[in-house]
PDB file of C-alpha atoms in Angstrom:
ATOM      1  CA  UNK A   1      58.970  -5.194 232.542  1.00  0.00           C
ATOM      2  CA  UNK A   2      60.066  -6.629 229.131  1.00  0.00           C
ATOM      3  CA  UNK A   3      58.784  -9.844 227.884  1.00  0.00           C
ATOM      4  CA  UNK A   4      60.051 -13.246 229.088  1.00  0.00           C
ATOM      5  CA  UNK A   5      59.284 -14.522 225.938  1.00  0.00           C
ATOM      6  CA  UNK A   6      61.718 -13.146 224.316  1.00  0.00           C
ATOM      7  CA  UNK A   7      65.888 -12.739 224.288  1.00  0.00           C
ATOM      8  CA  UNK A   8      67.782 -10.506 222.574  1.00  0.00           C
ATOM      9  CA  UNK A   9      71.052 -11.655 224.304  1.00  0.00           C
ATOM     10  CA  UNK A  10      70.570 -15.456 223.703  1.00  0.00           C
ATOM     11  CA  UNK A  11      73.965 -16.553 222.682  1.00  0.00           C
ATOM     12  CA  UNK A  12      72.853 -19.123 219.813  1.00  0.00           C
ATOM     13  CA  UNK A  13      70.913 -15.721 218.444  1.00  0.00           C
ATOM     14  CA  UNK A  14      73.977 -13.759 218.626  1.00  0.00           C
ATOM     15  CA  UNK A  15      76.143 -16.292 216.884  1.00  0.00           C
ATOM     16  CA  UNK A  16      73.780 -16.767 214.050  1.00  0.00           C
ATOM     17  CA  UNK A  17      74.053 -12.637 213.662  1.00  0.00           C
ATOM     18  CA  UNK A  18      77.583 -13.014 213.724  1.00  0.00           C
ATOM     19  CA  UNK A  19      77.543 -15.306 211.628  1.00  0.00           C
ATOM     20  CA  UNK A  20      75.151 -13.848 208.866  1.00  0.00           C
ATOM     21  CA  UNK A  21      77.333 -10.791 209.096  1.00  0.00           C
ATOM     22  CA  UNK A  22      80.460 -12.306 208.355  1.00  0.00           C
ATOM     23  CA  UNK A  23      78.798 -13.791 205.601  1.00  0.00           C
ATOM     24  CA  UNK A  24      77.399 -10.476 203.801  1.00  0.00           C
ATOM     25  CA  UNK A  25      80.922  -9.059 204.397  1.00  0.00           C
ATOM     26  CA  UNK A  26      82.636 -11.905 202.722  1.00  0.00           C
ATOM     27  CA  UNK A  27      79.959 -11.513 199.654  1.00  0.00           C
ATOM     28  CA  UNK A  28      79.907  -7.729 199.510  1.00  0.00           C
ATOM     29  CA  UNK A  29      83.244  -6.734 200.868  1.00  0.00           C
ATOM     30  CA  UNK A  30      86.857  -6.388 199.607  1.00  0.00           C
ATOM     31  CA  UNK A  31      89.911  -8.234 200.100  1.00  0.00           C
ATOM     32  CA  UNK A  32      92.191  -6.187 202.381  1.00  0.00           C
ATOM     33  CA  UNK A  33      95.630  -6.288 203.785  1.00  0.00           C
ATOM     34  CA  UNK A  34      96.187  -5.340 207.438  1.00  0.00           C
ATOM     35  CA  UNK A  35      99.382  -3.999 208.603  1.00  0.00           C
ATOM     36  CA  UNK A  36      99.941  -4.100 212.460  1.00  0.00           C
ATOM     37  CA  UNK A  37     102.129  -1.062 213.266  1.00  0.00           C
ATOM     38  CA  UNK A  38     105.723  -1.801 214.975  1.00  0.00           C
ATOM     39  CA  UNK A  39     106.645   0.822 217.436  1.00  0.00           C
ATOM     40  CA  UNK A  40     110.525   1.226 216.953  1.00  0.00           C
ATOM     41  CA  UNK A  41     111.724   3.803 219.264  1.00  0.00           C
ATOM     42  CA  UNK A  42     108.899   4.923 221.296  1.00  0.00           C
ATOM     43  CA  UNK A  43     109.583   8.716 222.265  1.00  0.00           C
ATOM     44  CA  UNK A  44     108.795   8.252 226.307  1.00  0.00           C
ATOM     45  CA  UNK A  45     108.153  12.169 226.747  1.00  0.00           C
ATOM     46  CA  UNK A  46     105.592  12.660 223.755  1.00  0.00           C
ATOM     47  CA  UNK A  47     104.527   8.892 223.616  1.00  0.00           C
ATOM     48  CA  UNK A  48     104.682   8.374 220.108  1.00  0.00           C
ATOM     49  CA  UNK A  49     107.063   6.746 217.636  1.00  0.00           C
ATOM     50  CA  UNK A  50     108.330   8.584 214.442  1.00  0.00           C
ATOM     51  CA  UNK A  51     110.283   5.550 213.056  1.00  0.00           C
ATOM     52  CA  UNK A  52     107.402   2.803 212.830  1.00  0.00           C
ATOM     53  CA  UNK A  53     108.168  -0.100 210.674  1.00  0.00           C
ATOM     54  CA  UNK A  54     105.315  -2.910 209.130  1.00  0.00           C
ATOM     55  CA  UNK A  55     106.451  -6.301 208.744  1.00  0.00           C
ATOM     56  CA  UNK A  56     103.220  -8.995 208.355  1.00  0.00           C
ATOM     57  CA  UNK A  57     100.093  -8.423 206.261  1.00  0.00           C
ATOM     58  CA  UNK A  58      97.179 -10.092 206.468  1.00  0.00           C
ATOM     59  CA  UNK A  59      94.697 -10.742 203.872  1.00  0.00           C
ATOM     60  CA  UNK A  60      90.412 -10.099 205.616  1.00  0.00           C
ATOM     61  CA  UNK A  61      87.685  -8.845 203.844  1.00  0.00           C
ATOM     62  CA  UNK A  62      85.997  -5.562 204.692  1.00  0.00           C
ATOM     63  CA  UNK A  63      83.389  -4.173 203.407  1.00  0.00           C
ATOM     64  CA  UNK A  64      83.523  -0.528 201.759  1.00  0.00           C
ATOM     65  CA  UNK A  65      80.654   1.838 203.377  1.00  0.00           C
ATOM     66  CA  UNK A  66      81.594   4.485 200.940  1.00  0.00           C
ATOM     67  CA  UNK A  67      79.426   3.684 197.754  1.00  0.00           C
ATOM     68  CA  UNK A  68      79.553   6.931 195.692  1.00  0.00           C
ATOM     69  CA  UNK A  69      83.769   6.599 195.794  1.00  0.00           C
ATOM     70  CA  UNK A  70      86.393   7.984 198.601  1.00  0.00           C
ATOM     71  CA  UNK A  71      85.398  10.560 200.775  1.00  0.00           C
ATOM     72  CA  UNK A  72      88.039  13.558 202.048  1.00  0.00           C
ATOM     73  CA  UNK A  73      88.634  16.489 200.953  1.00  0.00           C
ATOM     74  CA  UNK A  74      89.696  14.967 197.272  1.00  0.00           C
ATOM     75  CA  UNK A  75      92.537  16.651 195.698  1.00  0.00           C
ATOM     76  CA  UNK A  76      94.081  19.929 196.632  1.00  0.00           C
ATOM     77  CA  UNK A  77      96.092  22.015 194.374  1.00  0.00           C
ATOM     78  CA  UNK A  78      98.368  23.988 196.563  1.00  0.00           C
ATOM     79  CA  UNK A  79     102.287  26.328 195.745  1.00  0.00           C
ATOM     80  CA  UNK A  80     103.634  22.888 196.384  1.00  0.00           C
ATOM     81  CA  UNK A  81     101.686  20.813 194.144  1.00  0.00           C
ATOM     82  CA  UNK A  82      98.393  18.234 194.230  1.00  0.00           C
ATOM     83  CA  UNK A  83      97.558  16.529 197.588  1.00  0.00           C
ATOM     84  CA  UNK A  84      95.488  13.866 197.474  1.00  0.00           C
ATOM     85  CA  UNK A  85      93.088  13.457 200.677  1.00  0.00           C
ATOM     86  CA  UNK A  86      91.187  10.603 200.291  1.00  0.00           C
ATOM     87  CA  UNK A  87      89.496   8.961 203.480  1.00  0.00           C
ATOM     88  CA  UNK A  88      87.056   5.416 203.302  1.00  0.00           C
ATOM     89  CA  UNK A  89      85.423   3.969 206.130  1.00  0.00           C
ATOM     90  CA  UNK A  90      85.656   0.280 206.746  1.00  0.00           C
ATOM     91  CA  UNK A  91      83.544  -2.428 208.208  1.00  0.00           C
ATOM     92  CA  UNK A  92      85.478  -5.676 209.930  1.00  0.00           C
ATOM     93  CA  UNK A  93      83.856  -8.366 211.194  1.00  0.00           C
ATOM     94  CA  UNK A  94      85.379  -8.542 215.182  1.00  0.00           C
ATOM     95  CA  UNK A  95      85.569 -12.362 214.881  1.00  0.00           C
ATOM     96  CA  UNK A  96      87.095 -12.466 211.800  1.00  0.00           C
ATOM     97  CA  UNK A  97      89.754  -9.665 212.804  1.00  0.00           C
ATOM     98  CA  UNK A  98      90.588 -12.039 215.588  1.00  0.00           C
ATOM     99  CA  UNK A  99      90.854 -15.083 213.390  1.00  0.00           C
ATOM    100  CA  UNK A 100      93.204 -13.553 211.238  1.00  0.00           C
ATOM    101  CA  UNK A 101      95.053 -11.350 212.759  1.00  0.00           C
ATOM    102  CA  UNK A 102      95.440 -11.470 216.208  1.00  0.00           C
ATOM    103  CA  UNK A 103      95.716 -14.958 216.717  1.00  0.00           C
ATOM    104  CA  UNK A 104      98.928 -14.808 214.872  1.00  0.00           C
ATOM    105  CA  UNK A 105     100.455 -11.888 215.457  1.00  0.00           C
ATOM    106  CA  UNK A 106     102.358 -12.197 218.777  1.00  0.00           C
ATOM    107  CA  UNK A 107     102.926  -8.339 218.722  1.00  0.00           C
ATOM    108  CA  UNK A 108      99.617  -7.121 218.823  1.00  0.00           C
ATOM    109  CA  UNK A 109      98.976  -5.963 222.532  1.00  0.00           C
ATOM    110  CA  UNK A 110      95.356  -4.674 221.636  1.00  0.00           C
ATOM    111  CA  UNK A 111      92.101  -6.549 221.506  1.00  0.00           C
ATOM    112  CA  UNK A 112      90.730  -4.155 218.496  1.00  0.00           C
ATOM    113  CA  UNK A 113      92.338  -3.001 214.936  1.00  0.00           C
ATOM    114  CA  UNK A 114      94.537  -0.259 216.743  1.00  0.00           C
ATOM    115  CA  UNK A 115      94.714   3.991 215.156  1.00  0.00           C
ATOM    116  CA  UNK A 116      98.127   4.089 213.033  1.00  0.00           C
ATOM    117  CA  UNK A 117      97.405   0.627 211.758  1.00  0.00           C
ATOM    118  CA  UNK A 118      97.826   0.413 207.859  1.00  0.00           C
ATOM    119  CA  UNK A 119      95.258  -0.950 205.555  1.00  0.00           C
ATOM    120  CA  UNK A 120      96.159  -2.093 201.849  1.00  0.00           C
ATOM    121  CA  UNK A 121      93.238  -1.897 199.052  1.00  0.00           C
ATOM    122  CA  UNK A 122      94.237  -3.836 196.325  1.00  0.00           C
ATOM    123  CA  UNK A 123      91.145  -2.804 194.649  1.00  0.00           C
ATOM    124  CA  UNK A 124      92.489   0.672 193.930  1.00  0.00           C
ATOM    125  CA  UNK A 125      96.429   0.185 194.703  1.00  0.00           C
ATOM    126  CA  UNK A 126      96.262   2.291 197.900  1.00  0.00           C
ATOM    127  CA  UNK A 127      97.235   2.638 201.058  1.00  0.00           C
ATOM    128  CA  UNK A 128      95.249   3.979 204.434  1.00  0.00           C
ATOM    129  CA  UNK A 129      95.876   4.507 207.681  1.00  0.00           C
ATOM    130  CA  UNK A 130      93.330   4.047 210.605  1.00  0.00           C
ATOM    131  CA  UNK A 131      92.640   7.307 212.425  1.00  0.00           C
ATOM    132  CA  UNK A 132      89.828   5.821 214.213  1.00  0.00           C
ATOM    133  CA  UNK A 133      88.022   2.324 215.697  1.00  0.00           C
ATOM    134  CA  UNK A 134      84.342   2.770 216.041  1.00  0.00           C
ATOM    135  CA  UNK A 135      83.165  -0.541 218.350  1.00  0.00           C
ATOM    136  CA  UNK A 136      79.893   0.516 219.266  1.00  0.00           C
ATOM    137  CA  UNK A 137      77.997   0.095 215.722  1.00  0.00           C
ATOM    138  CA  UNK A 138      75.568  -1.397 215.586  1.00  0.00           C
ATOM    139  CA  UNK A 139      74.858  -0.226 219.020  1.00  0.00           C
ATOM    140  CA  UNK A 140      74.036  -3.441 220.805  1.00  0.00           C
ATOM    141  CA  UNK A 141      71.157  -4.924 218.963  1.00  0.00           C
ATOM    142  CA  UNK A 142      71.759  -8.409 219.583  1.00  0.00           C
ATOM    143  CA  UNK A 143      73.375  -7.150 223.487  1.00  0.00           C
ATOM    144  CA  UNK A 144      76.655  -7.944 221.530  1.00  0.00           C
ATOM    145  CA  UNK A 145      78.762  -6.070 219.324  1.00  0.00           C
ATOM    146  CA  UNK A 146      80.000  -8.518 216.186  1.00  0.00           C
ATOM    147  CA  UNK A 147      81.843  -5.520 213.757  1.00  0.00           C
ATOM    148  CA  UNK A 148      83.951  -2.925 213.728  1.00  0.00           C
ATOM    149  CA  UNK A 149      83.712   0.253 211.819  1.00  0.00           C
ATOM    150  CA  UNK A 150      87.325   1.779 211.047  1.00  0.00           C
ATOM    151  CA  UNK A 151      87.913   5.370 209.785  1.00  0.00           C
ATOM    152  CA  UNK A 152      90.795   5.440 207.720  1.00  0.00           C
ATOM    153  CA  UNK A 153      93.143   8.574 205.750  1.00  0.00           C
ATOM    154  CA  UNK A 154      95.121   8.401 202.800  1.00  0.00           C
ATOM    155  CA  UNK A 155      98.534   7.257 204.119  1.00  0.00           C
ATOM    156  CA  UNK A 156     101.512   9.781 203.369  1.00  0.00           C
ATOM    157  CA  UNK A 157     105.590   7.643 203.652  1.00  0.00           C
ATOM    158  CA  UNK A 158     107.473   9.221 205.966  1.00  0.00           C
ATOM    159  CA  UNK A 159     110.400   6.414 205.264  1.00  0.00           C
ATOM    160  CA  UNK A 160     108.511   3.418 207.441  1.00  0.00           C
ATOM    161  CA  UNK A 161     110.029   0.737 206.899  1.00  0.00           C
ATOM    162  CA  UNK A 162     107.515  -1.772 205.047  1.00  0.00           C
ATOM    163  CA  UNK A 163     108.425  -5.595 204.753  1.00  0.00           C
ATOM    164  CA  UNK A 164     105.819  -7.785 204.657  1.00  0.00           C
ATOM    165  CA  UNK A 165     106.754 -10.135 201.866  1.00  0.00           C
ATOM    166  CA  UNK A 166     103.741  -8.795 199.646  1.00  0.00           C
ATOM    167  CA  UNK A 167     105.321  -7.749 196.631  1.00  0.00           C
ATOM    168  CA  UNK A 168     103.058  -4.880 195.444  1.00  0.00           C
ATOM    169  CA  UNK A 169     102.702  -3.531 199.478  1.00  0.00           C
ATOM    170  CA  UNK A 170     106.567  -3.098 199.595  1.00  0.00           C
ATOM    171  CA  UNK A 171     107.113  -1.683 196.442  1.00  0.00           C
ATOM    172  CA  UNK A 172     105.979   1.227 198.011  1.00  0.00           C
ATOM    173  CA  UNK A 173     108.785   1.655 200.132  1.00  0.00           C
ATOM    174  CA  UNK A 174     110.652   1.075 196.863  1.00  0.00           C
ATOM    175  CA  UNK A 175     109.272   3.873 195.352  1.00  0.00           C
ATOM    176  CA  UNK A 176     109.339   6.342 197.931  1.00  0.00           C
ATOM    177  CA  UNK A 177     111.356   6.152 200.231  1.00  0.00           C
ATOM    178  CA  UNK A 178     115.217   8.089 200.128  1.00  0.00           C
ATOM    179  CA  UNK A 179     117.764   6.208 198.885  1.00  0.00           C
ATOM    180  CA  UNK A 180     121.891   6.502 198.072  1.00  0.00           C
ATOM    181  CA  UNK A 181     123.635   4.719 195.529  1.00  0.00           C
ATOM    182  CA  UNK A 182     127.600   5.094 196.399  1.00  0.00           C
ATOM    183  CA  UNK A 183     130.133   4.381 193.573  1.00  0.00           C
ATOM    184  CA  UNK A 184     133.723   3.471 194.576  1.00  0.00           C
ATOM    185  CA  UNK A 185     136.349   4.268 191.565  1.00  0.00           C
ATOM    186  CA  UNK A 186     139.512   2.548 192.369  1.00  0.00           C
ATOM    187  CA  UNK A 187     142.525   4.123 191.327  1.00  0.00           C
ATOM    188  CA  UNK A 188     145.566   5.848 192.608  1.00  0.00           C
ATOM    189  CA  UNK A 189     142.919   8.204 194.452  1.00  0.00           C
ATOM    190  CA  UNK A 190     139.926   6.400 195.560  1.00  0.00           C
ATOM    191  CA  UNK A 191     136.676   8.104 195.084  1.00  0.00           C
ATOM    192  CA  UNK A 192     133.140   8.197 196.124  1.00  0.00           C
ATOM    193  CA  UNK A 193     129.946   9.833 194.561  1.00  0.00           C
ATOM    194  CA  UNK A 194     126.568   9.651 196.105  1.00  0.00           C
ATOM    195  CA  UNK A 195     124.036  10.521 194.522  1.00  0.00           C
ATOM    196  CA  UNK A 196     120.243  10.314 196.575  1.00  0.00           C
ATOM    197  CA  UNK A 197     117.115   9.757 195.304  1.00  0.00           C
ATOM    198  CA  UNK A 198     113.249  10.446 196.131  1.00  0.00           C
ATOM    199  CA  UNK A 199     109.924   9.395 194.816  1.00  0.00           C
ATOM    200  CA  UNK A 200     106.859  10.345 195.806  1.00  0.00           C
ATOM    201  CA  UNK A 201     103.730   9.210 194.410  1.00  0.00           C
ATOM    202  CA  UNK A 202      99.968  10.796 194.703  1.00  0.00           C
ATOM    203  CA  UNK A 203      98.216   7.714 194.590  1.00  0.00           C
ATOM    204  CA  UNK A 204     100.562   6.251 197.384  1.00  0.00           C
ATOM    205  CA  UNK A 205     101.241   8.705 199.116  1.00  0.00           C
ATOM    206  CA  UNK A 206      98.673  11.208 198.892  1.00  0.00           C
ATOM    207  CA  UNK A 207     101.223  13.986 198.163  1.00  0.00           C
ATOM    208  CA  UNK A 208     103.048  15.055 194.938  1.00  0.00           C
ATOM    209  CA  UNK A 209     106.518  17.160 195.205  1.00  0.00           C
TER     210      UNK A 209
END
């Protein structure tokens, strides 16, 4: 029989865990952007949305648990040119996800930073998406569980559709995504010549064509 004595699950002990945590992450972490995912047109026989669109950001800091730089498979050179696969690994604090970004995103139908989520790193102009949502590390130390760990990939455009209002988020969509210019002559015999463009950028997108 444990001692009486002594509490691990005391909630005035968990709090001040939670809160000494959310304080090392603010003083050792990175400013982030989170981008909730929009489902457009779900797909009801495969369950899954290939037109997704991101329209709210919001600024938390995480902390990076890679220290020696990304980790992946780094970059590839393949018959149709370098791919970049860069992966990090994140650490949120739960309360502070909940602060700022549940609590005012309407939208959100999880309780937990949800897989196909975008993050934005400022710190080296990238962007990743979340793959996975560890919940359970620490493993219950305090009887609570105050972070979450997120497992992220090197995000490749597929023409989302990215509005959020942050200049330097959206200029990805900018540079990537397909585009058509259509000039009109007027005359006696009207005209029309598209022309379509495509960018695609390593560091954004983790693919070069």
């Amino acid at each position: 029989m444990r001692n009486l004595y002594f509490s691990d699950g005391h909630k005035s002990e968990q709090l001040l865990y939670e809160d000494l945590t959310i304080e090392a992450l603010r003083i050792y972490g990175q400013d982030m952007y989170y981008m909730p995912r929009d489902l457009v047109n779900v797909d009801d026989v495969f369950k899954e949305d290939p037109v997704s669109s991101f329209n709210s950001s919001y600024r938390l800091e995480m902390y990076v648990e890679n220290n020696d730089g990304f980790d992946g498979e780094g970059d590839l050179f393949s018959k149709f040119g370098v791919e970049i696969r860069d992966s990090v690994t994140l650490v949120v604090a739960k309360r502070r996800w909940e602060q700022t970004v549940r609590k005012f995103d309407n939208e959100i139908k999880t309780d937990r930073p949800a897989e196909g989520d975008l993050i934005y790193t400022p710190f080296a102009g990238k962007l990743f998406q979340i793959v996975h949502v560890e919940h359970e590390q620490p493993f219950y130390q305090l009887n609570n569980l105050p972070t979450y760990k997120i497992r992220c990939e090197l995000f490749e455009y597929n023409d989302e559709d990215i509005d959020t209002g942050n200049v330097n988020i959206d200029q990805i969509e900018i540079d990537n995504a397909y585009r058509y210019d259509i000039k009109v002559n007027r005359g006696k015999t009207a005209t029309a010549t598209a022309v379509s463009y495509t960018h695609l950028r390593a560091h954004e997108t983790g693919r070069n064509l």
